[in-house]
């Protein structure tokens, strides 16, 4: 199985900060990577698919990059609505797997 | 409008069985990949299973042999049959539509395994 490792596990930041979350795969997954945002008590929301494609309606301050084994999610200017937990997920091969999550907290 | 509504969760004893349902509207479940993803209390997301358009099924190692995903096109509903339940199966179970990157999710149904 492909293991997905996110860093950091927790991130403290202020409104307006540029934030970067890293996701590493234990083997190459090409660009078959998605990023999700989840708020407490809610279902996850898809942000990015195929490593860098923004899902419909997602603000342009979110961006994704990478291929192979290393990927990043960047929020260019953190907004109050962005404090949440973020997950990466590989869908290159079964079983699909998620990273452990990165919680973005208010500094 | 696409909607997914899960049901069937509850309190169940270890070793028991349960069938979760996910009623879909706005599309047909047989026209797309359909997934189950779970989240234990206070923990991260865990992909559980998928059924593809052709009806092929795939599972996470942790549930292989105990869980069965299926669909009923006439009822436009996705199912997850869960057998031999363990304490570690306690989680909110979400159904989600899509291949890989899933853009549509239900609200989830809570399964609690406890004696």
Short mmCIF file of C-alpha atoms in Angstrom, two decimals:
data_model
loop_
_atom_site.label_atom_id
_atom_site.label_comp_id
_atom_site.label_asym_id
_atom_site.label_seq_id
_atom_site.Cartn_x
_atom_site.Cartn_y
_atom_site.Cartn_z
CA UNK A 1 0.00 0.00 0.00
CA UNK A 2 1.10 3.57 -0.66
CA UNK A 3 1.72 5.56 2.52
CA UNK A 4 0.97 9.29 2.51
CA UNK A 5 2.81 11.50 5.02
CA UNK A 6 1.81 15.10 5.63
CA UNK A 7 3.85 17.77 7.35
CA UNK A 8 3.42 19.54 9.59
CA UNK A 9 0.70 17.86 11.64
CA UNK A 10 -0.30 21.22 13.10
CA UNK A 11 0.37 24.68 11.80
CA UNK A 12 -0.25 27.96 13.64
CA UNK A 13 -0.73 30.95 11.37
CA UNK A 14 -2.32 34.38 11.20
CA UNK A 15 -4.82 35.85 8.78
CA UNK A 16 -2.94 37.00 5.70
CA UNK A 17 -0.08 34.52 6.09
CA UNK A 18 1.13 32.35 3.24
CA UNK A 19 0.76 28.73 4.28
CA UNK A 20 2.32 25.62 2.75
CA UNK A 21 1.48 22.01 3.58
CA UNK A 22 3.58 19.13 2.25
CA UNK A 23 2.45 15.63 1.36
CA UNK A 24 4.89 12.84 0.52
CA UNK A 25 4.03 9.50 -1.04
CA UNK A 26 5.97 6.31 -0.28
CA UNK A 27 6.21 5.64 -4.02
CA UNK A 28 5.45 7.57 -7.18
CA UNK A 29 1.80 8.42 -7.71
CA UNK A 30 2.33 10.54 -10.83
CA UNK A 31 -0.14 13.43 -10.36
CA UNK A 32 -2.99 11.38 -8.90
CA UNK A 33 -3.33 13.44 -5.75
CA UNK A 34 -6.24 15.31 -4.20
CA UNK A 35 -6.45 17.83 -1.37
CA UNK A 36 -9.46 18.20 0.93
CA UNK A 37 -10.48 20.70 3.59
CA UNK A 38 -12.51 19.52 6.58
CA UNK A 39 -14.14 21.54 9.33
CA UNK A 40 -15.36 20.01 12.61
CA UNK A 41 -18.56 17.99 12.23
CA UNK A 42 -18.62 18.43 8.46
CA UNK A 43 -17.84 16.25 5.48
CA UNK A 44 -14.58 16.92 3.65
CA UNK A 45 -14.59 19.38 0.77
CA UNK A 46 -12.54 18.77 -2.36
CA UNK A 47 -10.10 21.61 -3.08
CA UNK A 48 -7.60 20.25 -5.60
CA UNK A 49 -7.54 17.22 -7.91
CA UNK A 50 -4.81 15.83 -10.13
CA UNK A 51 -2.25 17.60 -7.93
CA UNK A 52 -2.83 21.11 -9.25
CA UNK A 53 -6.36 21.47 -10.67
CA UNK A 54 -8.66 23.66 -8.62
CA UNK A 55 -12.14 22.23 -8.07
CA UNK A 56 -15.09 24.36 -9.14
CA UNK A 57 -15.85 27.24 -6.79
CA UNK A 58 -12.64 26.94 -4.77
CA UNK A 59 -10.98 30.32 -4.18
CA UNK A 60 -7.88 31.04 -6.21
CA UNK A 61 -5.79 31.57 -3.07
CA UNK A 62 -5.56 27.78 -2.92
CA UNK A 63 -3.05 26.11 -5.21
CA UNK A 64 -1.43 22.70 -5.51
CA UNK A 65 1.81 21.55 -7.05
CA UNK A 66 4.06 18.54 -7.34
CA UNK A 67 4.31 15.18 -9.00
CA UNK A 68 5.84 11.81 -8.30
CA UNK A 69 6.29 11.62 -4.54
CA UNK A 70 6.27 15.21 -3.27
CA UNK A 71 3.33 17.59 -3.30
CA UNK A 72 2.37 20.89 -1.73
CA UNK A 73 -0.84 22.74 -0.96
CA UNK A 74 -0.39 26.50 -0.68
CA UNK A 75 -2.80 29.08 0.65
CA UNK A 76 -1.49 32.42 -0.60
CA UNK A 77 -3.21 34.60 1.98
CA UNK A 78 -4.91 32.80 4.85
CA UNK A 79 -8.50 33.86 5.48
CA UNK A 80 -10.62 33.29 8.62
CA UNK A 81 -12.65 30.63 6.79
CA UNK A 82 -9.48 28.62 6.06
CA UNK A 83 -8.84 27.48 9.63
CA UNK A 84 -9.54 23.78 9.25
CA UNK A 85 -7.85 20.41 8.78
CA UNK A 86 -6.40 19.53 5.38
CA UNK A 87 -5.88 16.05 3.97
CA UNK A 88 -4.09 14.75 0.91
CA UNK A 89 -5.21 11.54 -0.81
CA UNK A 90 -3.56 9.41 -3.46
CA UNK A 91 -5.63 7.66 -6.09
CA UNK A 92 -2.86 6.23 -8.22
CA UNK A 93 -3.49 2.68 -7.04
CA UNK A 94 -5.78 0.73 -4.74
CA UNK A 95 -6.16 0.93 -1.87
CA UNK A 96 -6.49 4.69 -2.09
CA UNK A 97 -4.96 6.30 0.99
CA UNK A 98 -5.12 9.58 2.87
CA UNK A 99 -2.46 11.49 4.72
CA UNK A 100 -2.91 11.88 8.46
CA UNK A 101 -4.05 15.48 8.16
CA UNK A 102 -2.70 18.97 8.90
CA UNK A 103 -4.61 21.18 11.29
CA UNK A 104 -4.30 24.89 10.54
CA UNK A 105 -4.86 26.84 13.74
CA UNK A 106 -5.13 30.51 14.59
CA UNK A 107 -1.84 31.91 15.89
CA UNK B 1 -28.61 18.88 -7.59
CA UNK B 2 -26.48 15.99 -6.39
CA UNK B 3 -27.36 14.75 -2.91
CA UNK B 4 -26.10 11.80 -0.88
CA UNK B 5 -27.87 10.78 2.32
CA UNK B 6 -26.44 8.03 4.51
CA UNK B 7 -28.42 5.99 7.02
CA UNK B 8 -28.20 2.76 8.98
CA UNK B 9 -25.66 3.66 11.62
CA UNK B 10 -26.13 3.01 15.30
CA UNK B 11 -24.85 1.19 18.36
CA UNK B 12 -23.87 -2.39 17.66
CA UNK B 13 -22.12 -5.05 19.73
CA UNK B 14 -18.71 -6.41 18.76
CA UNK B 15 -19.08 -9.27 16.30
CA UNK B 16 -22.36 -7.92 15.00
CA UNK B 17 -23.39 -6.87 11.51
CA UNK B 18 -24.84 -3.74 10.02
CA UNK B 19 -25.84 -2.48 6.59
CA UNK B 20 -25.30 1.15 5.76
CA UNK B 21 -27.23 2.85 2.97
CA UNK B 22 -26.51 5.91 0.89
CA UNK B 23 -29.49 7.24 -1.06
CA UNK B 24 -28.45 9.25 -4.08
CA UNK B 25 -30.33 11.89 -6.05
CA UNK B 26 -29.40 14.08 -8.97
CA UNK B 27 -27.49 11.29 -10.71
CA UNK B 28 -27.52 7.49 -10.93
CA UNK B 29 -25.18 5.51 -8.68
CA UNK B 30 -24.32 3.09 -11.48
CA UNK B 31 -23.03 5.94 -13.67
CA UNK B 32 -20.07 6.85 -11.49
CA UNK B 33 -17.57 5.47 -9.00
CA UNK B 34 -19.02 5.35 -5.49
CA UNK B 35 -16.96 5.24 -2.32
CA UNK B 36 -17.19 4.73 1.41
CA UNK B 37 -14.78 6.71 3.60
CA UNK B 38 -14.75 6.59 7.39
CA UNK B 39 -13.45 8.73 10.21
CA UNK B 40 -12.95 7.44 13.73
CA UNK B 41 -13.71 9.96 16.50
CA UNK B 42 -10.98 12.60 16.61
CA UNK B 43 -8.98 10.83 13.89
CA UNK B 44 -8.23 11.29 10.22
CA UNK B 45 -9.98 10.08 7.09
CA UNK B 46 -9.68 6.44 6.03
CA UNK B 47 -10.75 5.30 2.56
CA UNK B 48 -12.77 2.08 2.93
CA UNK B 49 -14.08 0.87 -0.42
CA UNK B 50 -15.12 1.75 -3.97
CA UNK B 51 -17.41 0.23 -6.57
CA UNK B 52 -16.62 1.23 -10.12
CA UNK B 53 -18.95 1.76 -13.08
CA UNK B 54 -18.52 -1.83 -14.19
CA UNK B 55 -19.29 -3.17 -10.72
CA UNK B 56 -15.76 -4.09 -9.70
CA UNK B 57 -15.06 -3.54 -6.02
CA UNK B 58 -11.94 -2.65 -4.03
CA UNK B 59 -11.30 -2.47 -0.31
CA UNK B 60 -8.86 -1.18 2.27
CA UNK B 61 -6.75 -3.93 3.81
CA UNK B 62 -8.33 -3.24 7.22
CA UNK B 63 -11.82 -4.21 6.02
CA UNK B 64 -11.14 -6.76 3.27
CA UNK B 65 -13.22 -9.88 3.84
CA UNK B 66 -15.54 -8.24 6.37
CA UNK B 67 -17.09 -5.37 4.39
CA UNK B 68 -19.02 -5.61 1.13
CA UNK B 69 -19.91 -2.65 -1.06
CA UNK B 70 -22.85 -2.91 -3.45
CA UNK B 71 -25.45 -0.80 -5.22
CA UNK B 72 -29.06 -1.08 -6.29
CA UNK B 73 -29.75 0.92 -9.43
CA UNK B 74 -33.53 0.54 -9.06
CA UNK B 75 -33.35 2.27 -5.69
CA UNK B 76 -30.41 4.49 -6.68
CA UNK B 77 -28.74 3.50 -3.45
CA UNK B 78 -25.24 2.48 -2.41
CA UNK B 79 -24.72 0.00 0.41
CA UNK B 80 -21.99 -1.13 2.76
CA UNK B 81 -22.51 -4.46 4.51
CA UNK B 82 -20.31 -4.60 7.58
CA UNK B 83 -19.76 -7.94 9.33
CA UNK B 84 -17.70 -9.09 12.31
CA UNK B 85 -17.67 -5.58 13.73
CA UNK B 86 -14.75 -4.56 15.95
CA UNK B 87 -14.30 -1.63 18.31
CA UNK B 88 -11.89 -0.08 15.81
CA UNK B 89 -14.71 0.10 13.24
CA UNK B 90 -16.34 2.84 15.32
CA UNK B 91 -16.47 5.85 13.02
CA UNK B 92 -18.56 8.20 10.97
CA UNK B 93 -19.07 6.55 7.60
CA UNK B 94 -19.37 8.82 4.58
CA UNK B 95 -20.41 7.90 1.08
CA UNK B 96 -18.77 9.92 -1.68
CA UNK B 97 -19.15 10.10 -5.44
CA UNK B 98 -16.30 10.09 -7.89
CA UNK B 99 -13.18 8.40 -9.13
CA UNK B 100 -10.28 9.25 -6.82
CA UNK B 101 -10.91 12.90 -6.06
CA UNK B 102 -14.43 12.88 -4.69
CA UNK B 103 -16.33 16.13 -4.98
CA UNK B 104 -19.65 14.99 -3.54
CA UNK B 105 -20.06 13.69 0.00
CA UNK B 106 -22.94 12.80 2.25
CA UNK B 107 -23.27 14.05 5.81
CA UNK B 108 -22.17 10.73 7.29
CA UNK B 109 -23.68 8.13 9.59
CA UNK B 110 -22.14 7.16 12.94
CA UNK B 111 -21.41 3.54 13.73
CA UNK B 112 -20.50 2.79 17.34
CA UNK B 113 -19.24 -0.68 18.21
CA UNK B 114 -19.48 -1.32 21.93
CA UNK B 115 -20.83 -3.86 24.36
#
